[in-house]
Coordinates of C-alpha atoms and ligand atoms in Angstrom, one line a residue:
M1347 CA -76.4 -17.3 -27.2
L1348 CA -72.9 -17.4 -27.9
L1349 CA -71.6 -19.3 -31.2
I1350 CA -68.1 -19.9 -30.9
M1351 CA -66.2 -21.4 -34.5
K1352 CA -62.9 -21.1 -35.3
S1353 CA -60.9 -24.3 -37.6
S1354 CA -59.4 -26.9 -36.2
H1355 CA -55.9 -28.0 -36.4
S1356 CA -57.5 -31.3 -38.6
G1357 CA -59.4 -28.7 -41.5
S1358 CA -62.4 -29.4 -39.3
L1359 CA -65.2 -27.0 -38.4
R1360 CA -65.6 -26.3 -34.4
I1361 CA -68.6 -26.5 -33.4
S1362 CA -69.8 -25.3 -30.0
S1363 CA -71.5 -22.9 -28.3
V1364 CA -73.2 -22.5 -24.7
N1365 CA -75.6 -20.5 -23.8
V1366 CA -76.2 -19.8 -19.4
Y1367 CA -78.4 -22.4 -19.7
G1368 CA -76.0 -25.1 -21.7
K1369 CA -77.0 -25.6 -25.0
G1370 CA -75.4 -26.0 -28.4
T1371 CA -76.9 -24.9 -31.7
L1372 CA -75.5 -25.9 -35.3
S1373 CA -77.2 -23.7 -37.5
T1374 CA -75.5 -20.0 -38.8
A1375 CA -77.8 -19.1 -41.9
R1376 CA -79.1 -15.4 -42.4
R1377 CA -75.4 -14.5 -40.3
P1378 CA -73.6 -12.3 -42.9
S1379 CA -70.4 -12.3 -40.6
L1380 CA -70.3 -16.5 -39.8
R1381 CA -70.8 -16.6 -43.4
V1382 CA -68.2 -15.2 -44.4
N1383 CA -66.2 -17.5 -41.6
R1384 CA -67.7 -20.2 -42.6
S1385 CA -66.8 -20.2 -46.5
L1386 CA -63.3 -20.0 -45.4
L1387 CA -64.0 -22.4 -43.4
L1388 CA -65.4 -24.3 -46.4
I1389 CA -62.8 -24.4 -48.0
V1390 CA -60.3 -25.4 -46.1
S1391 CA -61.4 -27.7 -44.9
L1392 CA -62.3 -29.1 -48.2
M1393 CA -58.6 -28.8 -48.9
A1394 CA -57.8 -30.5 -45.7
F1395 CA -59.7 -33.1 -46.5
S1396 CA -58.8 -33.4 -49.6
L1397 CA -55.6 -34.3 -48.8
T1398 CA -56.5 -36.7 -45.4
A1399 CA -59.7 -38.7 -46.2
P1400 CA -59.8 -41.1 -49.2
Y1401 CA -63.5 -42.0 -49.7
G1402 CA -65.3 -43.9 -48.4
A1403 CA -62.8 -43.4 -45.2
A1404 CA -63.8 -43.2 -41.5
Q1405 CA -64.1 -39.9 -40.2
K1406 CA -63.0 -38.7 -36.5
V1407 CA -65.4 -36.9 -34.4
A1408 CA -64.8 -36.6 -30.7
L1409 CA -67.2 -35.3 -28.6
S1410 CA -67.2 -33.8 -25.1
V1411 CA -70.6 -34.7 -23.2
D1412 CA -70.6 -32.8 -19.3
A1413 CA -72.7 -34.9 -17.5
S1414 CA -72.5 -32.5 -15.0
K1415 CA -74.0 -29.5 -15.9
P1416 CA -77.3 -30.5 -16.9
G1417 CA -79.7 -28.0 -17.8
S1418 CA -83.4 -28.0 -18.6
K1419 CA -84.9 -30.1 -18.6
I1420 CA -86.3 -31.4 -22.0
D1421 CA -90.3 -32.0 -22.5
R1422 CA -91.6 -35.3 -23.6
N1423 CA -93.7 -33.3 -24.7
I1424 CA -91.3 -32.2 -27.8
F1425 CA -93.0 -35.9 -29.4
G1426 CA -96.7 -34.7 -29.3
Q1427 CA -98.2 -36.0 -33.1
F1428 CA -100.9 -34.4 -34.9
A1429 CA -103.7 -36.1 -36.6
E1430 CA -106.1 -34.2 -39.0
H1431 CA -108.5 -34.6 -40.8
L1432 CA -107.2 -34.2 -43.8
G1433 CA -106.7 -37.6 -46.7
H1434 CA -106.2 -40.6 -44.6
G1435 CA -105.0 -39.0 -41.7
V1436 CA -108.0 -40.3 -39.0
Y1437 CA -110.4 -41.7 -41.2
E1438 CA -108.7 -45.1 -42.4
G1439 CA -105.3 -45.0 -40.0
I1440 CA -107.2 -44.6 -36.4
W1441 CA -111.1 -44.6 -37.5
V1442 CA -112.0 -48.3 -39.6
G1443 CA -115.2 -48.2 -37.5
S1444 CA -116.4 -51.4 -35.5
D1445 CA -117.8 -52.8 -38.5
S1446 CA -114.8 -53.4 -40.1
K1447 CA -112.5 -56.3 -40.3
I1448 CA -109.9 -54.9 -39.5
P1449 CA -109.1 -55.9 -36.1
N1450 CA -110.4 -52.8 -34.5
T1451 CA -111.5 -52.0 -30.4
R1452 CA -114.6 -49.9 -30.8
G1453 CA -113.6 -48.7 -34.8
I1454 CA -109.9 -47.6 -33.6
R1455 CA -107.0 -50.0 -35.6
T1456 CA -106.0 -51.9 -33.4
D1457 CA -102.3 -52.3 -35.2
V1458 CA -102.3 -48.3 -34.9
V1459 CA -102.6 -48.4 -31.4
T1460 CA -99.9 -50.7 -30.3
A1461 CA -97.8 -49.0 -32.6
L1462 CA -98.4 -45.6 -31.5
K1463 CA -98.8 -47.3 -27.3
A1464 CA -95.2 -48.5 -27.7
I1465 CA -93.3 -44.9 -29.3
K1466 CA -95.1 -43.4 -25.7
V1467 CA -97.1 -40.3 -27.7
P1468 CA -97.5 -37.9 -25.3
N1469 CA -100.0 -35.3 -26.5
V1470 CA -102.0 -35.2 -29.5
R1471 CA -103.5 -32.1 -31.6
W1472 CA -106.2 -32.2 -33.0
P1473 CA -108.9 -32.3 -35.9
G1474 CA -106.2 -29.5 -37.3
G1475 CA -105.1 -27.7 -38.8
C1476 CA -106.6 -25.7 -41.1
F1477 CA -109.2 -28.3 -41.0
A1478 CA -110.4 -27.1 -37.5
D1479 CA -111.1 -23.5 -37.6
E1480 CA -114.4 -24.8 -39.8
Y1481 CA -114.6 -27.6 -37.3
H1482 CA -118.1 -27.6 -35.5
W1483 CA -117.8 -30.3 -32.9
R1484 CA -121.7 -31.1 -32.0
N1485 CA -122.0 -32.8 -36.0
G1486 CA -119.5 -35.2 -34.4
I1487 CA -121.4 -36.6 -31.5
G1488 CA -124.6 -38.7 -30.3
S1489 CA -125.9 -41.1 -32.7
Q1490 CA -127.1 -39.3 -35.8
R1491 CA -123.5 -37.7 -36.8
V1492 CA -124.1 -35.2 -39.3
V1493 CA -122.2 -35.7 -43.2
T1494 CA -119.9 -31.9 -43.8
L1495 CA -117.6 -31.8 -46.7
N1496 CA -113.8 -30.7 -45.6
P1497 CA -113.4 -28.7 -48.1
N1498 CA -109.7 -27.8 -47.4
W1499 CA -108.2 -30.8 -48.0
G1500 CA -109.5 -32.5 -51.3
G1501 CA -113.5 -31.4 -50.6
V1502 CA -114.1 -34.7 -50.2
I1503 CA -117.4 -35.9 -47.3
D1504 CA -116.3 -36.0 -43.5
P1505 CA -119.2 -38.0 -41.9
N1506 CA -118.4 -37.5 -38.7
T1507 CA -118.0 -41.0 -37.4
F1508 CA -114.8 -39.9 -35.2
G1509 CA -115.4 -36.7 -33.2
T1510 CA -114.7 -35.5 -29.8
H1511 CA -115.5 -39.4 -27.9
E1512 CA -113.7 -41.4 -30.7
F1513 CA -111.0 -38.8 -30.4
M1514 CA -111.2 -39.0 -26.1
D1515 CA -111.5 -43.5 -26.9
F1516 CA -108.4 -43.2 -29.1
I1517 CA -106.1 -41.5 -26.8
D1518 CA -106.9 -43.0 -24.3
Q1519 CA -105.6 -46.5 -26.0
I1520 CA -102.9 -45.2 -27.1
G1521 CA -102.2 -43.6 -23.7
S1522 CA -101.7 -40.3 -24.3
Q1523 CA -103.2 -36.7 -23.4
A1524 CA -105.7 -34.4 -25.5
Y1525 CA -104.6 -31.6 -27.2
V1526 CA -107.9 -30.0 -28.9
S1527 CA -108.1 -26.9 -31.2
V1528 CA -111.2 -24.7 -31.3
N1529 CA -113.0 -23.4 -34.1
I1530 CA -111.9 -19.3 -34.2
G1531 CA -112.4 -19.0 -37.5
S1532 CA -115.9 -19.8 -38.1
G1533 CA -116.9 -20.4 -34.9
T1534 CA -117.9 -18.6 -31.7
P1535 CA -117.2 -18.3 -28.6
K1536 CA -120.1 -20.3 -27.1
E1537 CA -119.9 -22.8 -29.5
A1538 CA -116.1 -23.4 -27.9
A1539 CA -116.8 -22.6 -24.3
D1540 CA -119.5 -24.9 -24.6
W1541 CA -117.3 -27.8 -26.2
L1542 CA -115.0 -26.9 -23.7
E1543 CA -117.9 -27.8 -20.9
Y1544 CA -119.1 -31.1 -22.7
M1545 CA -116.0 -32.4 -22.4
T1546 CA -115.1 -31.3 -19.0
T1547 CA -117.7 -30.6 -17.0
A1548 CA -118.0 -32.9 -13.4
Q1549 CA -121.5 -30.8 -13.1
P1550 CA -124.7 -31.9 -13.4
T1551 CA -125.5 -29.4 -16.6
T1552 CA -127.4 -30.0 -19.6
L1553 CA -123.7 -30.9 -21.5
E1554 CA -123.4 -32.8 -18.9
K1555 CA -125.9 -35.2 -18.8
E1556 CA -126.2 -35.5 -22.7
R1557 CA -121.9 -36.2 -22.5
A1558 CA -123.1 -38.7 -19.6
A1559 CA -125.8 -40.2 -22.4
N1560 CA -123.4 -40.0 -25.5
G1561 CA -121.5 -42.1 -23.2
H1562 CA -119.0 -40.6 -21.0
P1563 CA -120.4 -39.9 -17.4
A1564 CA -116.7 -39.1 -16.1
P1565 CA -115.0 -35.3 -17.6
Y1566 CA -112.5 -35.9 -20.3
T1567 CA -109.7 -34.2 -19.2
V1568 CA -108.1 -31.5 -22.5
A1569 CA -104.4 -30.5 -21.6
Y1570 CA -104.0 -28.1 -24.3
L1571 CA -106.3 -26.2 -26.0
G1572 CA -105.4 -24.4 -29.6
L1573 CA -107.2 -21.6 -29.9
G1574 CA -107.6 -20.8 -33.3
N1575 CA -104.9 -22.6 -36.2
E1576 CA -103.0 -20.3 -38.6
S1577 CA -105.4 -17.6 -38.0
W1578 CA -102.7 -14.9 -40.2
D1579 CA -104.0 -17.7 -43.6
C1580 CA -106.0 -20.0 -43.3
G1581 CA -107.5 -19.8 -39.9
G1582 CA -108.9 -16.6 -41.4
N1583 CA -106.5 -13.7 -42.4
M1584 CA -106.4 -12.2 -39.5
T1585 CA -104.1 -9.2 -38.6
P1586 CA -102.5 -9.2 -35.2
D1587 CA -104.9 -6.9 -33.4
Y1588 CA -107.8 -8.3 -34.8
Y1589 CA -106.6 -12.2 -34.3
L1590 CA -105.5 -10.4 -30.6
S1591 CA -109.4 -8.8 -30.0
Q1592 CA -110.5 -12.6 -30.7
M1593 CA -108.5 -14.9 -29.1
K1594 CA -109.0 -12.6 -25.2
I1595 CA -112.1 -13.4 -25.4
Y1596 CA -112.1 -16.8 -26.1
T1597 CA -108.8 -17.3 -23.3
R1598 CA -111.6 -15.5 -20.5
F1599 CA -114.8 -17.4 -21.7
V1600 CA -113.7 -20.9 -23.0
R1601 CA -113.3 -22.8 -19.2
N1602 CA -111.5 -25.9 -18.4
F1603 CA -113.8 -27.6 -15.5
N1604 CA -112.0 -30.5 -15.1
P1605 CA -112.2 -30.7 -10.9
A1606 CA -109.1 -32.4 -11.9
Q1607 CA -107.6 -30.2 -13.4
Q1608 CA -108.0 -27.4 -11.3
D1609 CA -105.0 -26.1 -9.8
K1610 CA -103.2 -28.6 -11.1
Q1611 CA -102.1 -30.6 -14.5
Q1612 CA -103.6 -26.8 -15.9
M1613 CA -104.5 -26.7 -19.5
L1614 CA -102.3 -24.8 -21.1
K1615 CA -103.8 -21.9 -23.8
I1616 CA -101.8 -21.9 -26.9
A1617 CA -102.4 -19.1 -29.0
V1618 CA -101.7 -18.6 -32.4
G1619 CA -97.5 -17.5 -33.4
P1620 CA -95.8 -17.1 -36.3
G1621 CA -95.0 -19.2 -39.5
G1622 CA -92.0 -18.4 -40.6
G1623 CA -88.9 -15.9 -39.7
E1624 CA -89.7 -13.1 -42.0
P1625 CA -90.5 -9.4 -40.6
R1626 CA -95.0 -10.6 -40.9
W1627 CA -93.9 -13.0 -38.9
T1628 CA -91.9 -11.8 -36.5
E1629 CA -93.9 -8.1 -36.4
W1630 CA -96.7 -11.1 -35.7
T1631 CA -94.9 -12.9 -32.1
E1632 CA -94.2 -9.2 -31.1
A1633 CA -98.0 -8.5 -31.0
I1634 CA -98.7 -11.6 -29.2
M1635 CA -96.0 -11.0 -26.6
K1636 CA -96.7 -7.3 -26.0
A1637 CA -100.4 -7.9 -24.9
Y1638 CA -99.2 -11.5 -22.4
Q1639 CA -96.7 -8.5 -20.9
Q1640 CA -99.4 -6.3 -20.3
H1641 CA -102.4 -8.9 -19.6
T1642 CA -105.0 -8.8 -16.9
W1643 CA -106.8 -10.9 -15.1
S1644 CA -109.4 -11.4 -17.6
W1645 CA -107.2 -13.7 -20.1
D1646 CA -103.7 -15.0 -20.2
I1647 CA -101.4 -18.3 -22.4
N1648 CA -99.6 -20.0 -21.6
G1649 CA -97.9 -20.5 -24.9
L1650 CA -97.4 -20.1 -29.0
S1651 CA -97.2 -22.1 -31.6
L1652 CA -94.5 -21.7 -34.4
H1653 CA -95.5 -23.8 -37.7
S1654 CA -92.3 -24.8 -39.7
Y1655 CA -92.1 -27.2 -43.0
T1656 CA -89.6 -28.3 -44.6
V1657 CA -90.3 -27.2 -48.1
A1658 CA -86.9 -27.5 -50.3
H1659 CA -87.3 -24.9 -52.9
G1660 CA -90.3 -23.2 -51.4
W1661 CA -93.9 -23.8 -52.7
P1662 CA -95.7 -24.9 -53.6
P1663 CA -93.4 -28.4 -52.5
S1664 CA -91.6 -29.6 -55.5
Y1665 CA -89.4 -32.7 -53.9
A1666 CA -89.5 -35.9 -54.5
S1667 CA -90.5 -37.5 -51.1
V1668 CA -89.1 -40.8 -53.2
G1669 CA -86.5 -42.0 -55.7
F1670 CA -84.3 -38.5 -55.3
G1671 CA -80.5 -38.6 -55.1
E1672 CA -77.4 -36.5 -52.6
A1673 CA -78.0 -33.6 -54.3
E1674 CA -81.8 -33.3 -52.6
Y1675 CA -80.3 -35.2 -49.5
A1676 CA -78.4 -32.1 -48.3
Q1677 CA -80.9 -29.5 -49.9
V1678 CA -83.5 -30.6 -47.6
L1679 CA -80.9 -31.2 -45.2
K1680 CA -80.0 -28.4 -45.0
T1681 CA -82.9 -26.5 -45.3
T1682 CA -83.8 -27.8 -42.3
L1683 CA -80.9 -26.9 -39.9
D1684 CA -83.5 -23.3 -41.2
M1685 CA -85.7 -24.6 -38.0
N1686 CA -82.3 -23.6 -35.2
D1687 CA -82.5 -19.7 -35.9
L1688 CA -86.0 -19.5 -36.2
I1689 CA -86.8 -21.1 -32.8
A1690 CA -84.1 -18.5 -31.7
R1691 CA -85.6 -15.5 -33.9
H1692 CA -89.1 -15.6 -32.1
S1693 CA -87.3 -17.2 -28.8
A1694 CA -86.0 -13.6 -28.5
I1695 CA -88.4 -11.2 -29.4
M1696 CA -90.8 -13.5 -26.4
D1697 CA -87.6 -13.2 -23.6
K1698 CA -88.2 -9.5 -24.2
Y1699 CA -91.2 -9.4 -23.3
D1700 CA -91.3 -12.3 -21.0
P1701 CA -88.3 -13.1 -20.0
T1702 CA -89.0 -15.7 -16.7
K1703 CA -90.0 -18.4 -19.7
K1704 CA -93.6 -18.9 -19.1
V1705 CA -94.8 -18.3 -22.5
A1706 CA -93.4 -22.2 -23.9
L1707 CA -92.6 -21.6 -27.9
I1708 CA -95.2 -25.4 -28.8
V1709 CA -93.7 -25.8 -32.8
D1710 CA -96.8 -27.9 -32.9
E1711 CA -96.9 -28.6 -37.0
W1712 CA -93.5 -28.9 -38.3
G1713 CA -91.7 -31.7 -40.6
G1714 CA -91.0 -32.8 -44.7
W1715 CA -93.1 -31.7 -46.9
Y1716 CA -93.0 -33.1 -50.3
A1717 CA -94.9 -33.1 -53.4
P1718 CA -97.5 -35.5 -53.4
L1719 CA -96.3 -39.0 -54.6
P1720 CA -98.0 -39.1 -57.8
G1721 CA -101.4 -40.5 -58.5
S1722 CA -102.7 -39.7 -55.2
N1723 CA -104.9 -37.0 -54.3
P1724 CA -103.3 -33.9 -54.1
G1725 CA -105.7 -32.8 -51.6
F1726 CA -104.4 -35.9 -49.2
L1727 CA -100.7 -34.6 -48.6
V1728 CA -99.7 -38.3 -49.3
Q1729 CA -96.1 -38.7 -49.3
Q1730 CA -93.2 -41.4 -48.8
N1731 CA -90.9 -41.4 -46.0
S1732 CA -87.5 -41.5 -46.1
Q1733 CA -83.6 -42.3 -44.1
R1734 CA -83.3 -38.9 -45.6
D1735 CA -86.7 -38.2 -43.2
A1736 CA -85.2 -40.3 -40.5
I1737 CA -82.6 -38.1 -40.1
L1738 CA -84.4 -34.6 -40.3
A1739 CA -86.3 -35.7 -37.5
A1740 CA -83.4 -36.2 -35.3
L1741 CA -82.2 -32.6 -36.3
N1742 CA -85.1 -31.4 -35.7
L1743 CA -85.4 -32.6 -32.3
N1744 CA -82.0 -32.2 -31.4
I1745 CA -82.2 -28.6 -32.0
F1746 CA -85.7 -28.6 -29.6
A1747 CA -83.8 -30.3 -27.0
R1748 CA -81.6 -27.8 -27.2
H1749 CA -84.4 -25.3 -26.9
S1750 CA -86.1 -26.7 -24.5
D1751 CA -86.2 -23.6 -22.0
R1752 CA -88.6 -22.2 -24.2
V1753 CA -90.1 -25.0 -27.0
R1754 CA -91.8 -27.8 -24.3
G1755 CA -94.1 -29.2 -26.8
A1756 CA -94.1 -29.4 -30.4
N1757 CA -96.2 -32.3 -33.1
I1758 CA -95.3 -33.0 -36.4
A1759 CA -96.7 -33.6 -39.1
Q1760 CA -99.0 -35.8 -39.7
M1761 CA -99.0 -38.9 -37.1
I1762 CA -100.2 -41.3 -40.2
N1763 CA -100.4 -40.9 -43.9
V1764 CA -99.7 -37.3 -44.5
L1765 CA -96.6 -35.0 -44.6
Q1766 CA -93.8 -36.9 -42.1
A1767 CA -96.1 -40.0 -41.6
L1768 CA -95.1 -42.6 -38.3
I1769 CA -96.9 -44.3 -39.9
L1770 CA -98.6 -45.3 -43.2
T1771 CA -101.7 -47.9 -43.6
D1772 CA -103.7 -48.8 -46.7
K1773 CA -106.8 -51.4 -46.0
E1774 CA -106.0 -53.9 -43.5
K1775 CA -101.9 -52.8 -43.8
M1776 CA -99.7 -50.8 -42.0
V1777 CA -96.2 -50.0 -42.3
L1778 CA -93.8 -47.8 -39.3
T1779 CA -91.9 -45.7 -41.3
P1780 CA -88.2 -45.1 -40.6
T1781 CA -89.4 -41.5 -38.2
Y1782 CA -91.6 -44.1 -36.6
Y1783 CA -88.1 -45.6 -35.4
V1784 CA -86.3 -42.0 -34.6
Y1785 CA -88.9 -41.3 -32.3
K1786 CA -88.8 -45.0 -30.7
L1787 CA -85.0 -44.6 -29.9
Y1788 CA -85.6 -41.0 -28.4
L1789 CA -87.5 -42.3 -25.8
P1790 CA -85.9 -41.9 -23.0
F1791 CA -84.9 -38.7 -23.6
Q1792 CA -88.5 -37.8 -22.8
D1793 CA -88.6 -35.0 -19.8
A1794 CA -84.9 -36.1 -19.4
T1795 CA -82.4 -33.2 -18.7
F1796 CA -80.4 -32.1 -21.2
V1797 CA -76.1 -32.1 -20.5
P1798 CA -73.6 -30.3 -22.8
V1799 CA -72.1 -31.4 -25.9
T1800 CA -69.3 -30.3 -27.4
F1801 CA -68.0 -31.6 -30.7
E1802 CA -65.8 -31.4 -33.9
A1803 CA -68.5 -31.4 -36.1
G1804 CA -66.3 -31.3 -39.4
W1805 CA -68.0 -30.6 -42.1
Y1806 CA -70.4 -32.7 -45.2
T1807 CA -69.8 -31.5 -48.2
Q1808 CA -72.7 -31.9 -52.0
G1809 CA -72.4 -29.4 -55.1
D1810 CA -72.1 -26.1 -52.9
V1811 CA -74.2 -27.3 -49.2
A1812 CA -71.9 -28.0 -46.7
L1813 CA -73.7 -29.4 -43.5
P1814 CA -72.0 -30.4 -40.3
R1815 CA -71.4 -34.1 -40.5
V1816 CA -72.9 -34.9 -37.6
D1817 CA -75.0 -33.9 -35.0
A1818 CA -75.4 -35.2 -30.9
I1819 CA -77.1 -34.4 -27.7
A1820 CA -77.3 -35.9 -24.2
A1821 CA -79.2 -35.9 -21.4
K1822 CA -79.9 -37.4 -17.9
D1823 CA -82.9 -39.6 -17.9
T1824 CA -84.9 -39.8 -15.2
N1825 CA -83.2 -42.3 -14.2
G1826 CA -80.7 -40.2 -13.7
K1827 CA -79.2 -42.3 -16.4
L1828 CA -77.2 -41.6 -19.1
W1829 CA -78.2 -41.2 -23.3
L1830 CA -76.0 -39.7 -26.0
E1831 CA -77.6 -39.7 -29.8
I1832 CA -75.2 -38.8 -32.7
T1833 CA -76.7 -38.3 -35.9
N1834 CA -74.1 -38.5 -38.8
L1835 CA -75.5 -37.0 -42.0
D1836 CA -72.8 -37.7 -45.0
P1837 CA -73.9 -40.9 -46.6
N1838 CA -71.3 -41.5 -47.4
Q1839 CA -69.0 -42.0 -44.9
P1840 CA -68.5 -43.9 -41.3
V1841 CA -67.7 -41.7 -38.6
E1842 CA -65.3 -42.8 -35.9
V1843 CA -66.5 -41.2 -32.6
E1844 CA -64.7 -40.9 -29.2
A1845 CA -66.6 -39.5 -27.0
G1846 CA -65.3 -37.9 -23.5
L1847 CA -67.8 -38.0 -20.8
A1848 CA -67.5 -35.1 -17.3
G1849 CA -68.7 -36.3 -14.2
I1850 CA -69.1 -40.0 -14.5
T1851 CA -66.7 -42.7 -15.2
P1852 CA -68.5 -45.2 -17.6
K1853 CA -68.1 -48.9 -17.5
S1854 CA -69.9 -50.2 -20.3
A1855 CA -72.4 -48.9 -23.0
T1856 CA -75.2 -49.9 -25.9
G1857 CA -76.3 -48.7 -28.3
E1858 CA -78.6 -48.5 -30.9
T1859 CA -79.0 -46.9 -34.8
L1860 CA -81.0 -46.5 -37.4
T1861 CA -79.8 -46.3 -41.2
A1862 CA -80.7 -47.8 -44.5
P1863 CA -78.6 -48.5 -48.2
R1864 CA -79.5 -45.1 -49.4
V1865 CA -80.5 -42.3 -48.4
D1866 CA -83.9 -42.6 -50.4
S1867 CA -85.0 -45.5 -49.0
V1868 CA -88.1 -46.2 -47.2
N1869 CA -90.0 -48.9 -45.8
T1870 CA -93.1 -50.4 -47.5
F1871 CA -96.3 -52.8 -46.9
D1872 CA -93.6 -55.4 -49.0
A1873 CA -90.7 -54.8 -47.6
P1874 CA -91.9 -52.8 -44.9
N1875 CA -87.5 -54.3 -42.4
T1876 CA -85.3 -51.5 -45.0
V1877 CA -85.0 -49.5 -42.6
A1878 CA -85.1 -50.4 -38.3
P1879 CA -82.9 -50.3 -35.4
K1880 CA -80.7 -52.4 -35.5
P1881 CA -77.9 -52.8 -32.3
I1882 CA -74.3 -51.0 -33.3
S1883 CA -70.9 -52.2 -30.7
V1884 CA -70.1 -49.3 -28.2
K1885 CA -67.1 -49.9 -26.4
A1886 CA -67.0 -47.3 -22.3
Q1887 CA -62.4 -47.0 -22.4
G1888 CA -60.6 -45.2 -20.6
G1889 CA -63.6 -42.9 -19.5
K1890 CA -64.7 -42.6 -22.9
L1891 CA -66.5 -44.3 -25.1
V1892 CA -65.5 -45.7 -28.6
L1893 CA -67.5 -46.2 -31.6
K1894 CA -68.6 -46.3 -35.5
L1895 CA -71.5 -44.3 -36.7
E1896 CA -72.5 -45.7 -39.7
P1897 CA -72.9 -43.0 -43.0
K1898 CA -76.9 -41.5 -42.7
S1899 CA -77.8 -43.0 -38.9
V1900 CA -79.5 -42.5 -36.3
T1901 CA -77.8 -43.7 -33.0
V1902 CA -78.3 -43.0 -29.7
V1903 CA -76.5 -44.6 -26.7
S1904 CA -77.8 -45.8 -23.0
V1905 CA -74.5 -45.5 -20.8
E1906 CA -73.6 -47.2 -17.3
Q1907 CA -72.0 -45.9 -14.7
Ligands
AHR439 O1 -101.1 -29.8 -42.0 C1 -101.0 -29.9 -42.8 C2 -101.8 -28.1 -42.7 O2 -99.9 -27.1 -42.5 C3 -102.4 -28.0 -41.2 O3 -103.8 -28.0 -41.8 C4 -102.4 -26.2 -41.6 O4 -102.4 -25.9 -40.3 C5 -101.0 -26.3 -42.2 O5 -101.0 -25.2 -43.3

């Protein structure tokens, strides 16, 4: 990847990054030679800034979008979700039971289904997480459910009333696809193979008959199969070699028999991948990809997972999810931008062994991870979700889009009531978070074709943290319409954007923006609309788009030509 950084006449930073796929990038972390440049540029930038820009004045940013150079498809699966048996993620968040007073369809809450349908969730990863490596699917089928414990997450009881059929019903109700993770840590290949046969066979086997007797004669579709979870840690503390020996057995024997998934729409098998950028993780990626390069007919994988949370001050997460200031806002966003280098680092290893990019990188756990809300069960990972999280989500989605040749799936952690949730519930109440609205704004980017954008980002600085003032991506949707997303990271100053468009002549444009009174503004059950998208005016003049971004905002623009 070629990274060009130079100061412009206005003292701002020019970020223009193009690789063979025409993708841009932002982060320069862990590149020592560039860091020096960056410091110098920061000083120059600050001098120019103090001379020319009074506090609160709009900054100008020029974007250049080249619609004539389409890149890779932005796989809709980068907008995937993760629902683990953890705290109130599944129980109460999705499942209330059919005798609940909370409106539901076969036990699944109606308000949550309506909200999720509206954002076209492409896939849901379930049942974990760490939970997956202790999950035994037979406990969650039939009329007599086995009550078990959930030692990973608070040691609470899992009634197993939400099992395979309930998950598949949920997926069906929201119009999504199943990403099922099998238990490698404490299960057996036979247990996992039986589960897949139970879910997917159309042949009259004993397991098929059992599924039919439990209410579902037709085979289920399983789009993704997770081969364990964090097997280097909570999934069994395995070495790469030990994991490989196990994983090969699972990919061989855990089969999908659904007749509709044999030639087309085959189930994609996702191996456990790295959990960071340190040597331990690069060695893990090396080991799996090297083995993949030499794989024989009897085993195969289609994806490698990557887990990376934004934890600003290291483990355990100590930053508050609400009631924080600008310093914590800037620090969290700085940390989250490391996702770009992390993906680049592991993609480079994957390129060595898989230059045609057959194996996808699936970032199937990511998001902001903060201190548990005071008074909550620390094992339930409860946190609020603020405008900072909306910006964090947009920055990460943009990074995934720029790497769309390799990153073909991602699952934010987690869907409801856990970590960076899209939805919060409390008994019969439900509220949509700022992160939810980002997913809504990004709907046109699902399966759209990436289009390169270059821009003068400028700097937003807070203390010793310097961040690009803006981020942006563009894409053509499946109907050929051009969409542009621009994030203004600066929480204090608006940005005047002038976007030059090559390859199309804009007739008109409309936009929606998501901003908030404060960096830590949240939606609550009592005030659910503090952070919600609103229309923004965009002028299409002289072949350009002109608009003004509010501070700390995420904006999506559609262009009529
Ligand atoms: O998302 C919470 C936990 O984080 C998951 O269970 C685990 O895979 C990761 O460590």
